[in-house]
Tab-separated table of C-alpha atoms in Angstrom:
chain	number	residue	atom	x	y	z
C	1	UNK	CA	77.566	107.883	132.580
C	2	UNK	CA	78.333	109.171	128.989
C	3	UNK	CA	77.721	107.961	125.433
C	4	UNK	CA	78.086	110.977	123.112
C	5	UNK	CA	77.111	110.785	119.071
C	6	UNK	CA	77.537	113.738	117.723
C	7	UNK	CA	78.409	117.197	118.912
C	8	UNK	CA	81.654	119.033	120.321
C	9	UNK	CA	83.958	116.302	122.414
C	10	UNK	CA	84.004	117.583	126.477
C	11	UNK	CA	86.926	119.627	127.498
C	12	UNK	CA	89.957	118.698	129.668
C	13	UNK	CA	92.610	116.522	129.340
C	14	UNK	CA	91.917	112.321	129.481
C	15	UNK	CA	94.412	110.017	131.360
C	16	UNK	CA	93.874	107.369	128.714
C	17	UNK	CA	92.288	107.317	125.513
C	18	UNK	CA	91.604	104.338	123.770
C	19	UNK	CA	90.908	104.575	119.554
C	20	UNK	CA	88.425	101.641	118.404
C	21	UNK	CA	85.455	100.323	120.120
C	22	UNK	CA	85.984	96.827	119.094
C	23	UNK	CA	85.756	93.576	121.499
C	24	UNK	CA	89.978	94.440	122.108
C	25	UNK	CA	89.017	98.074	122.367
C	26	UNK	CA	85.907	97.616	124.609
C	27	UNK	CA	88.158	95.160	126.425
C	28	UNK	CA	90.751	97.439	127.408
C	29	UNK	CA	88.642	100.546	128.325
C	30	UNK	CA	86.625	97.797	130.601
C	31	UNK	CA	89.955	96.888	132.271
C	32	UNK	CA	91.046	100.391	132.964
C	33	UNK	CA	87.769	101.385	133.932
C	34	UNK	CA	88.533	99.697	137.458
C	35	UNK	CA	91.157	102.803	138.142
C	36	UNK	CA	90.115	106.267	139.139
C	37	UNK	CA	91.374	107.453	136.501
C	38	UNK	CA	89.394	109.511	133.595
C	39	UNK	CA	89.043	107.596	130.637
C	40	UNK	CA	87.712	108.105	126.709
C	41	UNK	CA	86.899	105.147	123.893
C	42	UNK	CA	86.270	106.457	120.869
C	43	UNK	CA	85.244	104.937	117.322
C	44	UNK	CA	84.545	106.320	113.762
C	45	UNK	CA	81.456	104.054	113.420
C	46	UNK	CA	77.775	104.691	115.200
C	47	UNK	CA	77.977	101.791	117.431
C	48	UNK	CA	80.564	99.702	119.164
C	49	UNK	CA	81.656	96.260	117.543
C	50	UNK	CA	80.569	97.555	113.949
C	51	UNK	CA	84.196	96.781	112.404
C	52	UNK	CA	85.687	93.082	112.375
C	53	UNK	CA	84.313	92.342	115.958
C	54	UNK	CA	80.943	91.915	114.543
C	55	UNK	CA	81.611	89.940	111.570
C	56	UNK	CA	84.132	87.005	112.849
C	57	UNK	CA	83.470	83.278	113.249
C	58	UNK	CA	82.187	83.428	117.112
C	59	UNK	CA	84.548	80.768	118.348
C	60	UNK	CA	85.938	80.720	121.373
C	61	UNK	CA	88.936	79.351	120.939
C	62	UNK	CA	91.621	77.095	123.089
C	63	UNK	CA	94.785	78.341	121.371
C	64	UNK	CA	95.715	75.044	120.363
C	65	UNK	CA	96.910	75.535	117.553
C	66	UNK	CA	98.975	78.659	118.397
C	67	UNK	CA	102.636	79.184	117.500
C	68	UNK	CA	103.976	77.939	120.599
C	69	UNK	CA	105.842	80.763	122.727
C	70	UNK	CA	104.059	83.513	120.716
C	71	UNK	CA	102.222	86.374	122.571
C	72	UNK	CA	99.323	85.002	120.630
C	73	UNK	CA	99.323	81.739	122.054
C	74	UNK	CA	99.985	83.099	125.846
C	75	UNK	CA	96.904	85.879	125.577
C	76	UNK	CA	94.848	83.256	124.058
C	77	UNK	CA	95.061	80.636	126.798
C	78	UNK	CA	94.479	82.872	129.359
C	79	UNK	CA	91.875	85.083	127.750
C	80	UNK	CA	89.710	81.413	127.038
C	81	UNK	CA	89.682	80.846	130.856
C	82	UNK	CA	88.876	84.610	131.817
C	83	UNK	CA	86.233	85.099	128.929
C	84	UNK	CA	84.525	81.869	129.837
C	85	UNK	CA	84.340	82.998	133.348
C	86	UNK	CA	83.138	86.301	132.418
C	87	UNK	CA	80.097	85.070	130.368
C	88	UNK	CA	78.867	82.465	132.287
C	89	UNK	CA	78.872	85.551	135.104
C	90	UNK	CA	77.407	88.184	132.274
C	91	UNK	CA	74.696	85.615	130.998
C	92	UNK	CA	76.758	85.555	127.299
C	93	UNK	CA	75.746	82.350	125.976
C	94	UNK	CA	78.443	80.045	125.252
C	95	UNK	CA	78.356	76.659	124.308
C	96	UNK	CA	81.459	74.002	124.749
C	97	UNK	CA	80.808	71.823	121.664
C	98	UNK	CA	84.304	70.500	120.819
C	99	UNK	CA	85.994	70.835	117.648
C	100	UNK	CA	86.896	67.985	115.060
C	101	UNK	CA	90.375	68.775	112.777
C	102	UNK	CA	88.862	66.479	109.847
C	103	UNK	CA	91.622	65.241	107.297
C	104	UNK	CA	90.481	64.587	103.973
C	105	UNK	CA	93.856	62.979	102.137
C	106	UNK	CA	96.802	62.038	103.389
C	107	UNK	CA	98.866	64.795	103.482
C	108	UNK	CA	96.477	66.289	105.644
C	109	UNK	CA	96.546	62.854	108.009
C	110	UNK	CA	100.091	63.167	108.060
C	111	UNK	CA	99.915	66.454	109.692
C	112	UNK	CA	97.647	65.663	112.249
C	113	UNK	CA	100.681	64.117	114.553
C	114	UNK	CA	102.686	67.893	114.381
C	115	UNK	CA	99.322	69.365	115.327
C	116	UNK	CA	98.666	67.399	118.396
C	117	UNK	CA	102.251	67.828	119.465
C	118	UNK	CA	101.978	71.869	118.394
C	119	UNK	CA	98.500	71.676	121.006
C	120	UNK	CA	100.678	69.846	124.100
C	121	UNK	CA	103.419	72.690	123.506
C	122	UNK	CA	100.422	75.211	124.040
C	123	UNK	CA	99.495	73.848	127.382
C	124	UNK	CA	96.412	71.721	125.770
C	125	UNK	CA	96.897	68.645	126.707
C	126	UNK	CA	93.270	66.807	126.012
C	127	UNK	CA	93.666	66.866	122.091
C	128	UNK	CA	93.886	63.261	120.566
C	129	UNK	CA	94.243	61.887	117.313
C	130	UNK	CA	91.099	59.606	116.683
C	131	UNK	CA	90.205	57.434	113.567
C	132	UNK	CA	88.030	57.756	110.582
C	133	UNK	CA	85.237	55.310	112.161
C	134	UNK	CA	85.307	57.484	115.195
C	135	UNK	CA	85.035	60.537	113.624
C	136	UNK	CA	82.231	59.621	111.716
C	137	UNK	CA	80.207	57.711	114.508
C	138	UNK	CA	80.485	61.359	116.273
C	139	UNK	CA	79.466	63.009	112.956
C	140	UNK	CA	77.290	60.868	110.362
C	141	UNK	CA	76.885	63.491	108.285
C	142	UNK	CA	80.244	64.174	106.754
C	143	UNK	CA	81.068	63.572	103.394
C	144	UNK	CA	82.828	60.686	102.029
C	145	UNK	CA	86.893	60.236	102.314
C	146	UNK	CA	87.277	61.074	105.874
C	147	UNK	CA	90.814	59.394	107.226
C	148	UNK	CA	91.029	60.538	110.518
C	149	UNK	CA	90.854	63.906	112.756
C	150	UNK	CA	92.451	65.597	115.651
C	151	UNK	CA	89.589	65.440	118.707
C	152	UNK	CA	89.969	69.210	120.472
C	153	UNK	CA	87.857	69.422	123.566
C	154	UNK	CA	87.453	72.449	124.928
C	155	UNK	CA	86.789	74.623	121.611
C	156	UNK	CA	83.345	76.469	122.518
C	157	UNK	CA	80.652	78.902	120.141
C	158	UNK	CA	80.136	82.080	122.172
C	159	UNK	CA	77.811	85.145	120.846
C	160	UNK	CA	80.753	87.852	119.945
C	161	UNK	CA	77.944	90.471	119.594
C	162	UNK	CA	76.734	90.761	123.356
C	163	UNK	CA	80.834	90.140	124.453
C	164	UNK	CA	81.504	93.485	122.968
C	165	UNK	CA	78.984	95.299	124.550
C	166	UNK	CA	78.997	93.975	127.918
C	167	UNK	CA	82.512	95.021	127.966
C	168	UNK	CA	81.691	98.623	126.732
C	169	UNK	CA	78.703	98.825	129.331
C	170	UNK	CA	80.435	98.043	132.127
C	171	UNK	CA	83.212	100.858	130.814
C	172	UNK	CA	80.533	103.385	130.660
C	173	UNK	CA	78.824	102.674	133.703
C	174	UNK	CA	81.987	102.454	135.691
C	175	UNK	CA	82.695	106.436	134.341
C	176	UNK	CA	84.524	105.875	130.925
C	177	UNK	CA	83.284	108.025	127.825
C	178	UNK	CA	82.505	106.590	124.496
C	179	UNK	CA	82.389	108.796	121.924
C	180	UNK	CA	80.583	107.306	118.618
C	181	UNK	CA	80.955	108.887	115.030
C	182	UNK	CA	84.386	110.025	116.143
C	183	UNK	CA	87.336	109.779	113.442
C	184	UNK	CA	90.535	110.092	114.442
C	185	UNK	CA	91.813	112.628	111.699
C	186	UNK	CA	95.447	113.437	113.185
C	187	UNK	CA	97.524	113.345	115.812
C	188	UNK	CA	99.889	115.630	117.700
C	189	UNK	CA	102.066	113.845	120.009
C	190	UNK	CA	103.083	115.303	123.191
C	191	UNK	CA	102.158	115.709	127.058
C	192	UNK	CA	99.068	115.672	126.334
C	193	UNK	CA	98.487	113.880	122.775
C	194	UNK	CA	96.093	116.085	120.972
C	195	UNK	CA	93.606	114.047	118.661
C	196	UNK	CA	92.205	115.996	115.843
C	197	UNK	CA	89.120	114.349	115.595
C	198	UNK	CA	85.561	114.350	113.281
C	199	UNK	CA	84.179	115.854	116.167
C	200	UNK	CA	87.106	118.472	117.428
C	201	UNK	CA	90.182	118.120	119.803
C	202	UNK	CA	90.551	115.538	122.270
C	203	UNK	CA	93.175	115.565	124.754
C	204	UNK	CA	95.210	112.691	126.440
C	205	UNK	CA	98.099	111.816	128.324
C	206	UNK	CA	97.984	107.910	127.225
C	207	UNK	CA	97.187	106.584	124.155
C	208	UNK	CA	96.022	103.116	123.061
C	209	UNK	CA	95.441	102.192	119.359
C	210	UNK	CA	93.137	99.397	119.023
C	211	UNK	CA	92.171	100.540	115.640
C	212	UNK	CA	91.755	96.860	114.176
C	213	UNK	CA	91.780	97.567	110.042
C	214	UNK	CA	93.170	101.089	110.675
C	215	UNK	CA	95.726	100.279	113.604
C	216	UNK	CA	98.519	100.560	111.095
C	217	UNK	CA	97.493	104.105	109.810
C	218	UNK	CA	97.155	105.607	113.611
C	219	UNK	CA	100.494	104.012	114.625
C	220	UNK	CA	102.007	106.522	111.828
C	221	UNK	CA	100.318	109.331	112.793
C	222	UNK	CA	102.474	108.541	116.165
C	223	UNK	CA	105.555	108.595	114.033
C	224	UNK	CA	105.924	104.117	113.773
C	225	UNK	CA	106.104	102.026	110.660
C	226	UNK	CA	106.216	98.349	112.574
C	227	UNK	CA	103.489	96.554	110.555
C	228	UNK	CA	100.797	96.903	107.648
C	229	UNK	CA	97.242	95.790	108.303
C	230	UNK	CA	96.512	93.907	105.017
C	231	UNK	CA	92.377	93.491	104.671
C	232	UNK	CA	91.714	89.638	104.759
C	233	UNK	CA	88.168	89.568	103.446
C	234	UNK	CA	86.306	86.486	105.207
C	235	UNK	CA	83.202	85.271	102.929
C	236	UNK	CA	80.378	82.940	105.253
C	237	UNK	CA	77.198	81.244	104.433
C	238	UNK	CA	75.119	81.144	107.268
C	239	UNK	CA	72.492	78.158	106.879
C	240	UNK	CA	68.960	78.086	108.405
C	241	UNK	CA	68.192	76.592	111.862
C	242	UNK	CA	66.563	73.289	110.265
C	243	UNK	CA	70.411	72.512	109.126
C	244	UNK	CA	71.316	72.593	113.457
C	245	UNK	CA	70.800	68.499	113.373
C	246	UNK	CA	73.408	67.739	111.143
C	247	UNK	CA	76.509	68.756	112.915
C	248	UNK	CA	77.385	68.585	116.587
C	249	UNK	CA	81.266	69.600	116.570
C	250	UNK	CA	82.715	72.710	115.197
C	251	UNK	CA	84.582	71.280	111.911
C	252	UNK	CA	87.640	72.029	111.501
C	253	UNK	CA	90.309	72.431	108.383
C	254	UNK	CA	93.611	71.177	108.536
C	255	UNK	CA	95.380	74.940	108.269
C	256	UNK	CA	96.894	76.390	105.452
C	257	UNK	CA	99.401	79.320	104.686
C	258	UNK	CA	96.447	81.562	104.283
C	259	UNK	CA	94.958	80.715	107.958
C	260	UNK	CA	92.473	78.191	109.339
C	261	UNK	CA	90.801	77.555	106.136
C	262	UNK	CA	86.917	76.620	105.661
C	263	UNK	CA	84.889	75.774	108.655
C	264	UNK	CA	81.555	74.106	109.456
C	265	UNK	CA	80.487	75.260	112.786
C	266	UNK	CA	77.011	75.890	114.831
C	267	UNK	CA	76.056	78.789	116.041
C	268	UNK	CA	74.772	79.697	119.509
C	269	UNK	CA	71.847	81.426	117.650
C	270	UNK	CA	70.320	77.865	116.244
C	271	UNK	CA	72.015	78.167	112.503
C	272	UNK	CA	75.044	76.449	111.079
C	273	UNK	CA	77.910	78.506	109.464
C	274	UNK	CA	79.893	77.925	106.581
C	275	UNK	CA	83.143	79.936	106.006
C	276	UNK	CA	85.617	82.082	105.768
C	277	UNK	CA	86.951	82.622	102.579
C	278	UNK	CA	90.746	83.954	103.084
C	279	UNK	CA	91.226	86.880	100.414
C	280	UNK	CA	94.026	89.447	100.789
C	281	UNK	CA	92.631	92.936	99.605
C	282	UNK	CA	93.880	96.448	99.331
C	283	UNK	CA	90.285	98.199	100.024
C	284	UNK	CA	89.580	98.261	103.714
C	285	UNK	CA	86.047	98.588	102.915
C	286	UNK	CA	85.541	95.458	100.673
C	287	UNK	CA	82.449	93.622	103.057
C	288	UNK	CA	80.588	92.761	100.081
C	289	UNK	CA	80.296	88.836	98.983
C	290	UNK	CA	81.158	87.588	95.443
C	291	UNK	CA	79.904	84.971	93.628
C	292	UNK	CA	83.373	83.143	93.138
C	293	UNK	CA	83.500	83.444	97.054
C	294	UNK	CA	80.376	81.705	97.499
C	295	UNK	CA	81.391	79.266	94.903
C	296	UNK	CA	84.311	78.231	96.994
C	297	UNK	CA	82.479	78.025	100.191
C	298	UNK	CA	79.942	75.541	98.150
C	299	UNK	CA	82.625	73.587	96.757
C	300	UNK	CA	84.080	72.929	100.464
C	301	UNK	CA	80.788	72.621	102.035
C	302	UNK	CA	80.041	69.706	99.960
C	303	UNK	CA	83.033	68.019	100.721
C	304	UNK	CA	82.384	68.479	104.279
C	305	UNK	CA	78.700	68.504	104.919
C	306	UNK	CA	76.749	67.414	101.933
C	307	UNK	CA	73.428	67.929	103.296
C	308	UNK	CA	74.318	70.794	104.369
C	309	UNK	CA	74.032	72.446	100.696
C	310	UNK	CA	70.528	71.395	100.560
C	311	UNK	CA	69.523	73.396	103.578
C	312	UNK	CA	67.934	76.949	103.271
C	313	UNK	CA	70.556	80.145	103.109
C	314	UNK	CA	69.370	82.617	106.105
C	315	UNK	CA	71.970	85.121	105.384
C	316	UNK	CA	75.477	85.582	103.812
C	317	UNK	CA	77.671	88.221	105.202
C	318	UNK	CA	82.007	89.014	105.002
C	319	UNK	CA	84.057	90.440	107.705
C	320	UNK	CA	87.640	92.153	106.943
C	321	UNK	CA	90.915	90.690	109.409
C	322	UNK	CA	93.357	92.671	109.988
C	323	UNK	CA	96.472	90.519	108.558
C	324	UNK	CA	99.775	91.800	108.632
C	325	UNK	CA	102.049	88.889	107.328
C	326	UNK	CA	103.083	87.843	110.882
C	327	UNK	CA	101.928	84.870	112.793
C	328	UNK	CA	101.700	87.025	115.879
C	329	UNK	CA	99.972	89.713	117.451
C	330	UNK	CA	101.444	93.457	116.778
C	331	UNK	CA	101.399	94.389	120.154
C	332	UNK	CA	104.081	97.404	120.814
C	333	UNK	CA	104.674	99.776	123.929
C	334	UNK	CA	106.298	103.241	123.132
C	335	UNK	CA	107.095	103.875	127.111
C	336	UNK	CA	108.282	107.459	126.316
C	337	UNK	CA	105.679	108.673	123.879
C	338	UNK	CA	102.770	106.816	126.414
C	339	UNK	CA	101.466	105.056	123.752
C	340	UNK	CA	100.365	101.393	123.228
C	341	UNK	CA	99.782	99.891	119.636
C	342	UNK	CA	97.135	96.562	119.508
C	343	UNK	CA	97.708	95.689	116.015
C	344	UNK	CA	97.378	92.937	113.742
C	345	UNK	CA	94.668	91.087	116.292
C	346	UNK	CA	93.180	88.433	114.010
C	347	UNK	CA	90.183	85.959	114.539
C	348	UNK	CA	91.288	85.376	117.964
C	349	UNK	CA	91.184	88.482	119.337
C	350	UNK	CA	87.681	88.022	120.672
C	351	UNK	CA	89.189	85.137	122.980
C	352	UNK	CA	91.968	86.821	123.832
C	353	UNK	CA	90.363	90.507	124.482
C	354	UNK	CA	90.196	90.186	128.142
C	355	UNK	CA	94.139	88.918	128.520
C	356	UNK	CA	95.041	91.239	126.020
C	357	UNK	CA	93.353	94.256	127.941
C	358	UNK	CA	95.058	92.841	131.155
C	359	UNK	CA	98.591	93.048	128.940
C	360	UNK	CA	98.062	96.420	127.586
C	361	UNK	CA	97.425	98.291	130.905
C	362	UNK	CA	100.746	96.409	132.339
C	363	UNK	CA	102.290	98.298	129.389
C	364	UNK	CA	100.636	101.669	130.338
C	365	UNK	CA	102.101	100.700	133.546
C	366	UNK	CA	105.367	101.137	131.945
C	367	UNK	CA	104.941	104.276	130.402
C	368	UNK	CA	104.018	106.031	134.087
C	369	UNK	CA	100.423	105.267	134.239
C	370	UNK	CA	99.507	104.529	137.660
C	371	UNK	CA	97.391	101.750	138.736
C	372	UNK	CA	96.746	102.429	142.503
C	373	UNK	CA	93.374	102.586	143.817
C	374	UNK	CA	91.601	99.431	141.044
C	375	UNK	CA	88.490	98.453	142.090
C	376	UNK	CA	85.948	95.366	141.536
C	377	UNK	CA	83.532	96.535	138.436
C	378	UNK	CA	79.831	96.164	138.947
C	379	UNK	CA	78.494	93.111	137.010
C	380	UNK	CA	76.368	93.311	133.935
C	381	UNK	CA	73.473	90.737	133.018
C	382	UNK	CA	73.375	90.647	129.418
C	383	UNK	CA	70.150	89.694	127.277
C	384	UNK	CA	70.522	86.017	126.401
C	385	UNK	CA	70.640	85.501	122.474
C	386	UNK	CA	71.633	82.010	122.581
C	387	UNK	CA	69.136	78.903	121.493
C	388	UNK	CA	70.557	76.507	124.163
C	389	UNK	CA	69.287	79.125	126.855
C	390	UNK	CA	66.061	80.161	128.212
C	391	UNK	CA	64.827	82.924	126.089
C	392	UNK	CA	61.840	85.408	126.855
C	393	UNK	CA	59.043	84.402	124.763
C	394	UNK	CA	59.189	81.129	126.610
C	395	UNK	CA	59.447	82.437	129.926
C	396	UNK	CA	55.896	82.334	131.653
C	397	UNK	CA	56.473	84.206	134.554
C	398	UNK	CA	58.613	87.026	132.892
C	399	UNK	CA	55.465	87.395	130.437
C	400	UNK	CA	53.400	87.390	133.297
C	401	UNK	CA	55.315	90.491	134.750
C	402	UNK	CA	55.773	92.029	131.861
C	403	UNK	CA	53.686	91.334	128.763
C	404	UNK	CA	55.878	92.951	126.328
C	405	UNK	CA	57.892	89.982	126.375
C	406	UNK	CA	55.217	87.966	125.493
C	407	UNK	CA	54.397	90.219	121.992
C	408	UNK	CA	56.536	88.627	119.277
C	409	UNK	CA	57.470	91.209	116.716
C	410	UNK	CA	60.354	89.348	114.722
C	411	UNK	CA	58.693	85.691	113.974
C	412	UNK	CA	61.876	84.218	112.406
C	413	UNK	CA	63.687	84.933	115.721
C	414	UNK	CA	61.405	85.103	118.255
C	415	UNK	CA	62.269	88.449	119.031
C	416	UNK	CA	59.772	90.310	121.572
C	417	UNK	CA	58.644	94.099	122.218
C	418	UNK	CA	60.380	94.181	125.434
C	419	UNK	CA	63.466	93.051	124.423
C	420	UNK	CA	63.847	95.257	121.556
C	421	UNK	CA	62.431	98.018	124.135
C	422	UNK	CA	65.509	96.958	126.969
C	423	UNK	CA	68.081	97.276	123.847
C	424	UNK	CA	66.958	100.906	122.726
C	425	UNK	CA	66.759	101.693	126.181
C	426	UNK	CA	70.625	100.283	127.247
C	427	UNK	CA	73.544	101.911	128.634
C	428	UNK	CA	75.015	101.559	125.018
C	429	UNK	CA	71.928	102.184	122.807
C	430	UNK	CA	71.998	100.751	118.887
C	431	UNK	CA	72.882	103.598	116.386
C	432	UNK	CA	71.050	101.791	113.842
C	433	UNK	CA	68.621	98.893	113.200
C	434	UNK	CA	71.634	96.981	112.304
C	435	UNK	CA	72.626	97.184	116.017
C	436	UNK	CA	69.362	96.638	117.092
C	437	UNK	CA	69.650	93.376	115.246
C	438	UNK	CA	73.015	92.767	116.860
C	439	UNK	CA	71.530	93.384	120.819
C	440	UNK	CA	68.210	91.320	119.912
C	441	UNK	CA	68.630	89.148	116.546
C	442	UNK	CA	65.919	90.821	115.060
C	443	UNK	CA	65.673	90.660	111.060
C	444	UNK	CA	68.228	88.484	111.339
C	445	UNK	CA	66.132	85.018	110.479
C	446	UNK	CA	64.647	83.410	107.542
C	447	UNK	CA	63.154	86.465	106.218
C	448	UNK	CA	66.185	88.877	107.101
C	449	UNK	CA	63.365	91.427	108.409
C	450	UNK	CA	61.115	91.270	105.255
C	451	UNK	CA	58.044	90.789	107.755
C	452	UNK	CA	59.467	92.796	110.782
C	453	UNK	CA	61.702	95.155	109.048
C	454	UNK	CA	59.041	98.411	109.500
C	455	UNK	CA	57.705	97.185	112.597
C	456	UNK	CA	61.617	96.924	114.204
C	457	UNK	CA	62.476	100.064	112.513
C	458	UNK	CA	59.530	102.158	113.486
C	459	UNK	CA	60.294	101.156	117.215
C	460	UNK	CA	63.883	102.191	116.658
C	461	UNK	CA	63.042	105.846	114.951
C	462	UNK	CA	60.475	105.852	117.990
C	463	UNK	CA	62.848	105.692	120.366
C	464	UNK	CA	65.485	108.032	118.890
C	465	UNK	CA	63.061	110.797	119.019
């Protein structure tokens, strides 16, 4: 098992290198790890899942509203089935709440039959239009003016942090080299390709570009200009756990030109989330929130769920999606070059990740990658971060066997020393306190680490020594 965070990279030539250790890149590395090949997964950050993957809306989609016949539609449907089963086997929390696509005016109500038809064309046949009375019976706290909704059973919420971590953990345990703090600066295409990175040269016969916001830039290093990534900022507001009783479903808007619009959704961590905005920017690092964005969210939220705006705000954050101007994924194979681009993977990428990975491996085979000798990977069991499932601080038997699981460090999120210890000693340990938060929830609660921050950082620094 090899995870490196500094120094020169190993010598020799990899069979396949995946650039980008987000949820999609990690899923691809995991799928490749089933083969008897030398695999590398590289990322410019100090952790896996540190870009778009850490700040998405955490919904396990059915794909009911994808463009029928598109690659995205097929991969989301297949990926949903794969990930739901994988999550159950791996301890990743998933809650199947169902979604309501709520119409607030006549134009939106008139759009519901077309959306229902689109769901059928996407092989999601259980969606149905329901009356305003049924909507209100199922969601009593909704604001006034509801005219109806499209009921979409099967939409679920999931933990995006442990999904990415599970993929990377399995890949590393199966022999993949994970190189962090490793930015790709240029590529000399050939046999092998030679990647100039911030940690020295890396040689690889096959190359997969899953670099998210930077996928277009990597693509140009290989001589292609098939698409351009425009960072689309999505700001979100996270409300306190006491707001959880206000909402029973994922509440979706009727989609507009810039995406699915502002939604209200519970999270597996027990909060309620409002967002995202959709702002096309030039800066691929602009993950700050703005007064204008938050004011827009509050305006939208006040119409959808007025009582939500009276609840305490736990956190505000923003993520950047890799928009390309296309309504489909930009997955391109260049077999003669032994190169595959995986670009334009928007908010459905979490859901589709395992199916994207299988598709990419097939494309690599077209470029000559041998697929013989595939094996099943050793299963992983991830720490549970979900409120609907047992957590260590409430497990008397676990605490009796190891008292560290009864010693709470983060009281807002009820995170124990045992969980923090396990995360710090994990196969893919966190590179920062923020990475530790994504593995344990420590510091993610009401006080945002005001009370536990020093203790958590001390444990983190002690483990690094």
